[in-house]
XYZ file of C-alpha atoms in Angstrom:
634
model
C 77.252 76.316 83.358
C 76.299 79.942 82.757
C 76.378 81.063 79.120
C 79.362 83.177 78.142
C 78.593 86.884 78.212
C 79.414 89.319 75.419
C 81.762 92.157 76.284
C 80.197 95.500 75.427
C 80.713 99.069 76.541
C 78.769 100.041 79.648
C 75.748 102.176 78.783
C 75.220 100.481 75.414
C 73.806 97.162 76.536
C 70.618 95.956 74.887
C 68.089 95.924 77.720
C 64.917 93.904 78.314
C 63.556 96.915 80.224
C 62.153 99.164 77.512
C 60.587 102.590 77.742
C 57.365 100.980 76.541
C 57.410 98.434 79.366
C 57.840 101.256 81.894
C 54.874 103.034 80.348
C 52.659 99.962 80.607
C 53.333 99.286 84.279
C 50.464 99.665 86.699
C 50.783 101.633 89.903
C 48.952 100.503 93.044
C 47.728 103.209 95.417
C 45.883 101.280 98.144
C 44.318 97.962 99.125
C 41.417 97.091 101.466
C 39.439 94.124 102.765
C 35.652 94.031 102.773
C 33.783 92.213 105.549
C 33.222 89.010 103.510
C 36.841 88.575 102.417
C 36.596 90.407 99.115
C 39.799 92.278 98.342
C 39.729 95.700 96.691
C 42.676 97.699 95.379
C 43.245 100.841 93.355
C 45.256 100.690 90.125
C 46.521 103.740 88.296
C 46.441 102.961 84.590
C 47.957 105.734 82.496
C 46.297 108.437 84.595
C 43.028 106.553 85.181
C 42.344 105.417 88.738
C 40.520 102.081 88.569
C 39.182 100.072 91.497
C 39.512 96.296 91.138
C 37.702 93.746 93.290
C 38.644 90.122 93.884
C 35.373 88.615 95.139
C 35.490 86.384 98.187
C 33.670 83.594 96.329
C 36.638 83.110 94.010
C 35.054 84.576 90.895
C 37.253 86.461 88.452
C 38.617 89.890 89.283
C 36.649 92.755 87.815
C 36.810 96.512 87.537
C 34.384 98.365 89.778
C 34.347 101.764 88.079
C 34.344 102.228 84.320
C 34.020 105.932 83.535
C 34.872 107.741 86.766
C 38.534 107.974 87.666
C 39.304 107.414 91.359
C 41.783 109.845 92.872
C 41.842 112.173 95.870
C 43.286 115.616 95.241
C 43.622 117.181 98.683
C 47.262 118.263 98.774
C 49.267 115.574 97.021
C 46.287 113.218 97.032
C 45.745 109.851 98.689
C 42.822 108.704 100.831
C 41.067 107.672 97.630
C 38.532 105.074 98.802
C 37.183 102.826 101.543
C 34.976 99.730 101.522
C 32.156 98.653 103.819
C 29.747 95.712 103.566
C 29.622 95.395 99.812
C 29.921 99.121 99.110
C 32.891 101.197 98.042
C 33.072 104.916 98.771
C 35.556 106.699 96.521
C 36.679 110.177 95.533
C 36.158 111.049 91.873
C 39.235 112.693 90.378
C 37.714 115.594 88.437
C 34.875 116.743 90.688
C 36.357 115.848 94.082
C 32.994 114.353 95.090
C 32.588 111.165 97.088
C 30.612 108.440 95.328
C 29.038 105.247 96.648
C 28.959 102.139 94.499
C 28.131 98.477 94.996
C 31.043 96.093 94.563
C 28.672 93.665 92.868
C 26.956 95.776 90.204
C 25.270 99.081 89.520
C 26.111 102.702 88.924
C 28.095 105.023 91.189
C 25.972 107.568 93.055
C 27.337 110.862 94.456
C 26.826 111.474 98.162
C 28.639 114.831 98.503
C 28.113 118.052 96.528
C 30.332 119.068 93.624
C 32.518 121.697 95.250
C 35.979 121.496 96.738
C 37.971 118.303 97.152
C 37.305 115.352 99.466
C 39.683 112.710 100.805
C 40.049 109.882 103.317
C 36.429 108.680 103.592
C 35.806 106.515 106.672
C 32.528 104.670 107.347
C 31.309 104.544 110.953
C 31.137 101.062 112.517
C 27.337 101.241 112.579
C 27.375 102.003 108.843
C 25.365 105.230 109.126
C 27.938 107.983 108.696
C 30.893 108.849 106.515
C 33.742 110.896 107.983
C 36.072 112.643 105.525
C 38.556 115.458 104.959
C 37.379 118.362 102.802
C 39.202 121.307 101.240
C 37.543 124.285 99.551
C 38.931 127.707 98.636
C 41.998 127.169 100.789
C 40.046 126.097 103.880
C 40.419 122.533 105.143
C 37.922 120.860 107.469
C 36.892 117.528 108.886
C 33.354 116.801 107.701
C 30.559 114.259 108.008
C 27.785 113.056 105.715
C 25.306 110.197 105.917
C 26.144 107.081 103.917
C 23.244 107.642 101.508
C 24.021 111.277 100.791
C 20.587 112.513 101.841
C 21.892 115.321 104.073
C 24.132 118.230 103.185
C 27.597 117.492 104.682
C 28.362 119.067 108.049
C 31.644 120.416 109.392
C 32.916 118.673 112.508
C 36.293 120.353 112.976
C 37.760 123.505 111.467
C 40.233 126.226 112.308
C 43.439 124.243 111.783
C 45.226 124.617 108.459
C 45.196 120.870 107.687
C 43.385 117.654 108.631
C 44.365 114.064 107.989
C 43.749 110.404 108.904
C 40.279 110.455 110.519
C 39.316 107.362 112.549
C 36.139 105.998 114.196
C 35.695 104.513 117.659
C 33.819 101.204 117.829
C 30.791 102.941 119.358
C 30.403 105.325 116.366
C 30.224 108.189 118.873
C 33.899 109.150 119.098
C 36.397 110.090 116.419
C 40.098 110.896 116.185
C 42.225 112.712 113.634
C 45.539 114.468 113.019
C 45.718 118.229 112.428
C 48.488 120.791 112.032
C 49.146 124.392 111.082
C 51.498 126.399 108.894
C 54.458 126.722 108.753
C 54.763 123.081 109.829
C 54.575 120.104 107.568
C 52.839 117.073 109.129
C 56.213 115.482 109.974
C 57.434 118.658 111.709
C 54.705 118.937 114.317
C 51.048 117.943 114.503
C 48.281 117.244 117.008
C 46.299 114.092 117.711
C 42.730 115.109 118.495
C 39.669 113.277 119.748
C 36.049 114.349 119.808
C 32.759 113.066 121.177
C 29.728 113.317 118.935
C 26.168 114.077 119.918
C 23.337 112.652 117.839
C 20.164 114.568 117.114
C 17.063 113.053 115.613
C 16.649 113.952 111.947
C 20.060 115.555 111.514
C 23.731 114.723 111.282
C 25.820 114.254 114.447
C 27.721 117.270 115.765
C 30.810 117.619 117.923
C 30.105 117.807 121.646
C 33.661 117.992 122.977
C 37.149 118.109 121.416
C 40.506 117.612 123.116
C 44.146 117.138 122.116
C 45.767 113.988 123.484
C 49.256 113.996 121.917
C 51.611 115.982 119.702
C 52.612 119.615 119.473
C 54.526 121.993 117.222
C 57.713 119.937 117.590
C 56.299 116.400 117.773
C 54.691 114.719 114.780
C 51.791 112.260 115.027
C 50.802 109.691 112.423
C 47.892 107.243 111.870
C 45.563 107.098 114.882
C 43.470 103.906 115.111
C 41.016 102.844 117.823
C 41.268 99.282 119.097
C 38.435 96.916 118.101
C 37.199 96.789 121.730
C 37.221 100.583 121.983
C 39.444 100.692 125.063
C 42.495 102.289 123.507
C 43.858 104.382 120.673
C 47.135 103.483 118.960
C 49.195 106.080 117.107
C 52.724 106.765 115.870
C 54.849 109.574 117.332
C 58.421 110.760 116.756
C 58.755 112.183 120.281
C 61.712 109.852 120.950
C 63.548 110.860 117.767
C 62.211 107.843 115.851
C 58.695 107.057 114.628
C 57.507 104.687 117.386
C 54.168 103.058 118.168
C 52.258 104.282 121.232
C 48.972 103.363 122.878
C 46.608 105.717 124.719
C 44.269 104.093 127.233
C 40.942 105.920 127.052
C 39.846 105.088 130.607
C 43.042 106.094 132.416
C 44.368 108.682 129.987
C 47.801 107.043 130.099
C 50.203 106.779 127.137
C 52.610 103.843 126.695
C 55.371 103.478 124.143
C 55.064 100.099 122.415
C 58.225 99.897 120.278
C 61.740 100.855 121.313
C 64.213 99.769 118.629
C 65.804 102.689 116.711
C 63.871 102.178 113.496
C 60.997 103.932 111.746
C 57.431 102.685 112.294
C 55.768 105.632 110.578
C 56.513 107.859 107.630
C 56.071 111.445 106.431
C 52.413 111.997 105.566
C 52.850 113.436 102.094
C 49.436 112.075 101.160
C 46.222 111.111 102.905
C 45.436 107.571 103.935
C 48.909 106.161 104.540
C 49.239 103.226 106.941
C 52.135 101.427 108.601
C 50.240 99.191 111.047
C 46.913 97.449 111.539
C 45.147 95.867 114.496
C 44.838 92.093 114.537
C 41.139 91.208 114.201
C 40.942 90.081 117.852
C 42.502 93.366 119.016
C 45.191 91.587 121.019
C 48.041 92.458 118.697
C 49.318 94.728 115.961
C 50.799 93.923 112.582
C 53.258 96.651 111.720
C 55.930 97.662 109.209
C 59.489 98.427 110.317
C 61.857 100.530 108.185
C 65.572 99.902 108.719
C 68.271 101.086 106.285
C 65.736 101.461 103.504
C 64.252 97.952 103.808
C 60.769 97.398 105.232
C 59.796 94.218 107.061
C 56.557 92.841 108.535
C 56.218 92.288 112.294
C 53.658 91.249 114.878
C 53.409 92.814 118.333
C 51.516 91.129 121.172
C 49.954 94.039 123.079
C 49.851 92.141 126.369
C 53.355 90.650 126.499
C 54.986 93.330 124.297
C 56.676 90.476 122.409
C 57.696 91.305 118.846
C 58.034 88.698 116.134
C 59.138 89.225 112.554
C 56.970 87.553 109.937
C 59.280 86.157 107.285
C 57.856 86.527 103.790
C 59.292 84.227 101.131
C 59.958 85.789 97.755
C 62.448 88.573 98.391
C 60.038 91.297 99.504
C 61.984 94.219 100.996
C 59.398 96.985 100.595
C 55.884 96.806 102.031
C 53.173 99.431 102.235
C 49.488 100.104 102.908
C 49.073 97.223 105.338
C 45.542 96.170 106.261
C 44.452 93.199 108.345
C 41.213 91.270 108.777
C 40.205 87.743 109.689
C 40.937 86.854 106.073
C 44.622 87.769 106.398
C 47.050 90.635 105.900
C 46.982 92.539 102.615
C 49.913 94.605 101.347
C 51.425 96.317 98.354
C 54.825 94.653 98.136
C 58.005 94.514 96.075
C 61.727 93.879 96.368
C 64.908 95.067 94.731
C 64.405 92.532 91.937
C 60.744 91.674 92.623
C 58.221 93.827 90.735
C 55.342 95.448 92.597
C 52.428 93.199 93.539
C 49.253 93.117 95.599
C 49.709 90.242 98.033
C 48.033 88.659 101.041
C 49.545 86.699 103.933
C 47.675 84.550 106.511
C 47.418 85.837 110.042
C 50.307 84.804 112.258
C 50.163 81.291 113.713
C 53.046 80.036 115.816
C 55.244 77.475 114.090
C 53.611 77.821 110.683
C 55.089 79.148 107.463
C 53.560 82.288 106.041
C 52.723 81.619 102.390
C 52.279 84.634 100.150
C 49.414 84.826 97.662
C 49.746 87.177 94.713
C 46.527 88.807 93.499
C 47.776 91.373 91.003
C 51.074 92.269 89.355
C 52.098 95.750 88.244
C 53.807 94.341 85.157
C 53.649 91.237 82.999
C 56.789 89.950 84.772
C 58.036 88.401 81.551
C 61.540 89.506 82.540
C 63.089 87.058 85.033
C 64.128 88.377 88.436
C 67.689 87.304 87.650
C 67.840 90.072 85.036
C 67.489 92.788 87.664
C 70.060 94.488 89.873
C 69.789 94.174 93.661
C 70.171 97.201 95.974
C 72.990 97.418 98.483
C 72.614 99.740 101.485
C 75.577 102.137 101.718
C 76.964 104.624 104.199
C 79.721 107.112 103.480
C 81.178 110.245 104.983
C 79.836 113.551 103.738
C 82.079 116.516 103.053
C 81.887 117.541 106.707
C 82.521 114.036 108.034
C 78.884 113.246 108.859
C 77.343 109.922 107.848
C 75.221 109.821 104.690
C 73.003 106.949 103.531
C 72.052 105.582 100.153
C 71.356 102.527 98.000
C 73.720 101.302 95.284
C 72.627 99.244 92.292
C 75.417 97.721 90.216
C 75.031 97.427 86.433
C 73.600 94.018 85.694
C 72.839 91.935 82.613
C 72.424 88.263 81.822
C 73.906 88.863 78.364
C 76.735 91.358 78.774
C 79.769 92.195 80.807
C 81.142 95.694 80.671
C 84.388 97.087 79.410
C 86.252 99.306 81.855
C 84.223 101.004 84.581
C 80.517 101.816 84.386
C 78.998 105.295 84.204
C 77.070 106.338 87.316
C 73.544 107.684 87.613
C 73.163 109.631 90.875
C 69.425 109.788 91.526
C 67.984 112.331 93.970
C 64.563 111.698 95.470
C 62.011 114.460 95.870
C 60.472 115.967 98.918
C 63.106 116.691 100.063
C 61.607 114.810 103.040
C 61.300 111.449 101.322
C 63.364 108.271 101.088
C 64.735 105.940 98.434
C 63.671 102.447 99.533
C 64.835 98.955 98.602
C 61.659 98.641 96.537
C 61.371 97.595 92.931
C 62.048 100.621 90.767
C 61.648 100.088 87.039
C 63.394 103.412 86.374
C 66.500 102.235 88.204
C 66.421 98.886 86.396
C 66.061 100.746 83.094
C 69.523 102.200 83.741
C 71.280 99.245 85.392
C 70.201 96.886 82.608
C 71.873 99.241 80.103
C 75.153 99.177 81.977
C 74.867 102.082 84.432
C 75.554 101.915 88.125
C 72.860 103.762 90.092
C 73.296 105.504 93.436
C 70.038 106.548 95.081
C 71.062 109.124 97.659
C 69.241 109.407 100.979
C 70.896 112.711 101.770
C 70.575 114.438 105.123
C 66.986 115.592 105.265
C 65.647 112.221 104.097
C 63.216 110.255 106.210
C 63.927 106.730 107.438
C 66.953 107.426 109.651
C 65.470 109.204 112.664
C 64.282 112.752 113.278
C 67.718 114.384 113.759
C 68.783 113.117 110.330
C 65.506 114.318 108.830
C 65.811 117.755 110.452
C 69.432 118.229 109.364
C 68.338 119.932 106.133
C 66.591 122.795 107.938
C 68.270 125.929 106.645
C 70.653 123.756 104.597
C 68.472 122.865 101.612
C 70.583 123.257 98.501
C 73.737 122.584 100.539
C 73.660 119.199 102.293
C 71.595 117.511 99.572
C 74.073 118.695 96.936
C 77.164 117.880 98.997
C 75.873 114.429 99.900
C 75.185 113.614 96.251
C 78.652 114.754 95.197
C 80.427 113.029 98.105
C 78.592 109.773 97.352
C 79.675 109.857 93.724
C 83.257 110.727 94.735
C 83.365 107.840 97.178
C 82.309 105.379 94.482
C 84.951 106.800 92.129
C 87.614 106.478 94.833
C 86.567 102.862 95.431
C 87.140 102.161 91.736
C 83.499 101.163 91.229
C 82.477 103.749 88.618
C 83.948 105.913 85.865
C 84.639 109.373 87.298
C 84.447 110.914 83.816
C 80.882 109.700 83.202
C 78.782 110.806 86.169
C 75.151 111.865 85.686
C 72.762 113.404 88.217
C 68.988 113.051 87.924
C 66.061 114.148 90.083
C 62.499 115.388 90.112
C 60.804 118.207 92.035
C 63.051 118.963 95.030
C 65.431 116.435 93.501
C 65.415 118.503 90.315
C 66.419 121.523 92.377
C 69.359 119.531 93.742
C 70.350 118.638 90.174
C 70.471 122.315 89.183
C 72.347 123.333 92.323
C 74.895 120.558 91.779
C 75.544 121.569 88.165
C 76.046 125.186 89.232
C 78.144 124.590 92.352
C 80.244 121.758 90.925
C 80.510 122.501 87.198
C 82.275 119.766 85.282
C 81.908 117.189 88.044
C 78.874 115.624 86.373
C 78.936 114.946 82.650
C 75.200 115.760 82.395
C 72.047 116.433 84.404
C 68.397 115.399 84.086
C 65.830 117.668 85.761
C 62.166 116.699 86.018
C 59.759 119.467 87.125
C 62.555 120.898 89.241
C 62.582 124.119 91.256
C 64.608 126.898 89.647
C 63.275 129.954 91.522
C 62.677 129.782 95.270
C 60.911 133.162 95.351
C 58.224 132.186 92.861
C 57.906 128.722 94.404
C 57.082 130.279 97.781
C 54.585 132.624 96.138
C 52.864 130.240 93.723
C 52.976 126.667 95.029
C 49.917 124.901 96.454
C 48.672 125.303 100.007
C 50.245 122.116 101.389
C 53.787 123.412 100.793
C 53.088 127.140 100.973
C 55.389 127.546 104.000
C 57.662 124.550 103.526
C 60.490 126.866 102.486
C 60.164 128.780 105.775
C 61.683 125.736 107.468
C 64.101 124.705 104.731
C 65.419 128.163 103.836
C 64.026 130.751 106.276
C 61.177 133.230 106.391
C 60.834 136.023 103.884
C 61.694 138.839 103.630
C 64.540 138.366 106.121
C 65.861 135.300 104.296
C 65.748 136.907 100.831
C 69.544 136.603 100.347
C 69.320 132.872 101.053
C 66.440 132.458 98.587
C 68.467 134.206 95.906
C 71.565 132.140 96.647
C 69.527 128.909 96.468
C 67.606 129.848 93.314
C 69.369 128.213 90.355
C 67.770 130.648 87.908
C 70.170 133.382 89.086
C 73.320 131.363 88.437
C 72.597 129.509 85.207
C 75.776 130.979 83.727
C 77.773 128.664 86.025
C 76.387 125.563 84.320
C 78.578 124.093 81.624
C 77.220 120.547 81.459
C 74.346 119.406 79.196
C 70.925 119.390 80.828
C 67.654 117.646 79.972
C 64.533 119.363 81.346
C 61.060 117.769 81.515
C 57.957 119.546 82.774
C 54.227 118.982 83.194
C 52.062 121.607 81.536
C 49.599 121.956 84.443
C 51.903 121.389 87.413
C 50.320 123.084 90.486
C 53.388 122.527 92.703
C 56.245 123.704 90.478
C 54.479 125.701 87.749
C 55.657 125.464 84.148
C 56.923 129.036 84.285
C 59.894 127.869 86.354
C 61.020 125.460 83.637
C 60.352 127.958 80.829
C 62.520 130.615 82.456
C 65.270 128.085 83.159
C 65.352 126.942 79.540
C 65.371 130.531 78.275
C 68.461 131.128 80.425
C 70.107 127.956 79.125
C 69.526 129.194 75.588
C 70.994 132.631 76.338
C 74.161 131.077 77.745
C 74.523 128.496 74.995
C 74.285 125.489 77.293
C 73.385 122.227 75.479
C 69.941 121.097 76.555
C 66.717 119.366 75.624
C 63.295 120.483 76.855
C 59.922 118.765 76.784
C 56.598 119.957 78.176
C 53.922 117.282 78.507
C 50.300 118.382 77.962
C 47.852 117.466 80.705
C 50.576 116.337 83.103
C 50.973 117.740 86.599
C 53.591 117.199 89.277
C 54.753 113.710 88.357
C 53.921 111.982 85.109
C 51.059 109.493 84.810
C 50.218 109.013 81.138
C 51.720 105.997 79.376
C 52.663 108.020 76.289
C 54.461 110.558 78.476
C 56.479 107.932 80.318
C 57.456 106.132 77.124
C 58.615 109.355 75.474
C 60.432 110.477 78.631
C 62.671 107.414 78.866
C 63.268 107.182 75.141
C 64.441 110.797 75.247
C 66.614 110.241 78.315
C 68.257 107.220 76.695
C 69.096 109.232 73.590
C 70.309 112.183 75.667
C 72.686 109.991 77.655
C 74.080 108.318 74.561
C 74.792 111.683 72.969
C 76.262 113.543 75.939
C 77.659 110.810 78.205
C 78.433 107.600 76.337
C 79.622 109.007 72.999
C 80.820 112.387 74.254
């Protein structure tokens, strides 16, 4: 018999999910196999990127790097490290240099000079060369250096605005990569390129011939990988309207589509080094990730028969990322709605056998039982214009309490705006649900995960559809009697913070309060001051300046702050290169002039997204107090 629960007002429940526990959580960025079965992953610990190795001989896990923080900083980052035969090659966070270090012992040695930023290092199959992306003074290139760092790095490809996801052929004489140009983002349109290398005695290889094999300004390409036998190149394309797997046969020059089901098999390349599939070690099949309605599952594809088979993972895993496969198994970063983030491995597929999951590292202590967490429910509702909108709903949940009346609702808006709320474990969401809030994570039109037409719907409509879809989702839940219509809160960061501000201005009084993290308040200054990666993003979302100046003014919350009448909490990183602090300062000055209740915190040393444990702890303590004052006790 379940113990009797105490009745207590929603929003005031004592929660096992504390701000301190959120601050202590690890974040996993990537995972990789070495040749001998050693497993290496990257942990972000309060702003410090630490590589951890689990040796193949079963010895205890150990940190690889002690003083140097591992983190790529090209664009939004990613592509932080790679491993090869007992060596790890990683990007050092402050200098942007690539270092080489033994996984067994010894100091890290730099192999690239200290200028610019490097990312996505890839070791050639023969072990001689290191291919990588480099950015310096606004110019991006694809470059090459020897694995010992004896030569000065050499450019292999240049002229495009961006480069990403370099890959080696088995013969170490051919390479592939993805490139694209402004004003596109990589998910708008990009090119899949190949090149042959010529080797010269006593010097680094150079490009002999380059050609484009797929993609264009209106078709996006993702993650090229050569087959182990060197006969083909697999990649992901959204030419059909969904991210689908394709294969290019090098001998015949023919392309074949491998997957057909309307689901996503790729994702927007916000950062370097992202992966959604991996070749089986024998090259006869692919292990891939399939995204449907916000849940991600693991599949195997036989390349000869085209037969697909889902690999069932026990344990409630509904979000999987950074897949890599070797003879030792499949490694993943995994979580579920109520399953905290873990580094796991799964054996290679064998017909008729169960697929046990082995856990190698946990992002949290997992002292809180899974039964204490809320589970996501995929939702669809009609937007204000009758179009379908997607999202995930988390009901308030506690093992100790039952609520009185109807719960308040947190409407959470993801960033991007080309991103997606997934059925992954989210400690922020559980922070709210365990206190008695319902949470709606809105995958508004413009989100990824639901096909290209859905993703492209926000073009020219940023600040309209995202706002309307958030409001219509909250209204639908109120109409269904699931939440308290007098206690609605909207929260978001970056582009999601912009949506928060637009919603408070366009629908004053609908939300009881708003929470804006490093949000965009001025579209003009964003277009002028943001980093290179997004320098022309607004051209697609709003229009090109100067012709679209009226739209930029209309969609700049700073010019309509007087419309806000609901309390607002604003949080900003001091050194944010994407949405500079000036945007938040000017917003808060306007809030003060108009007498709008607000709180404002600037966090020293933080950029676009908060990493330090002390920042995260303070952030959620402040949010909890803000909500109690302006929502629960108002």
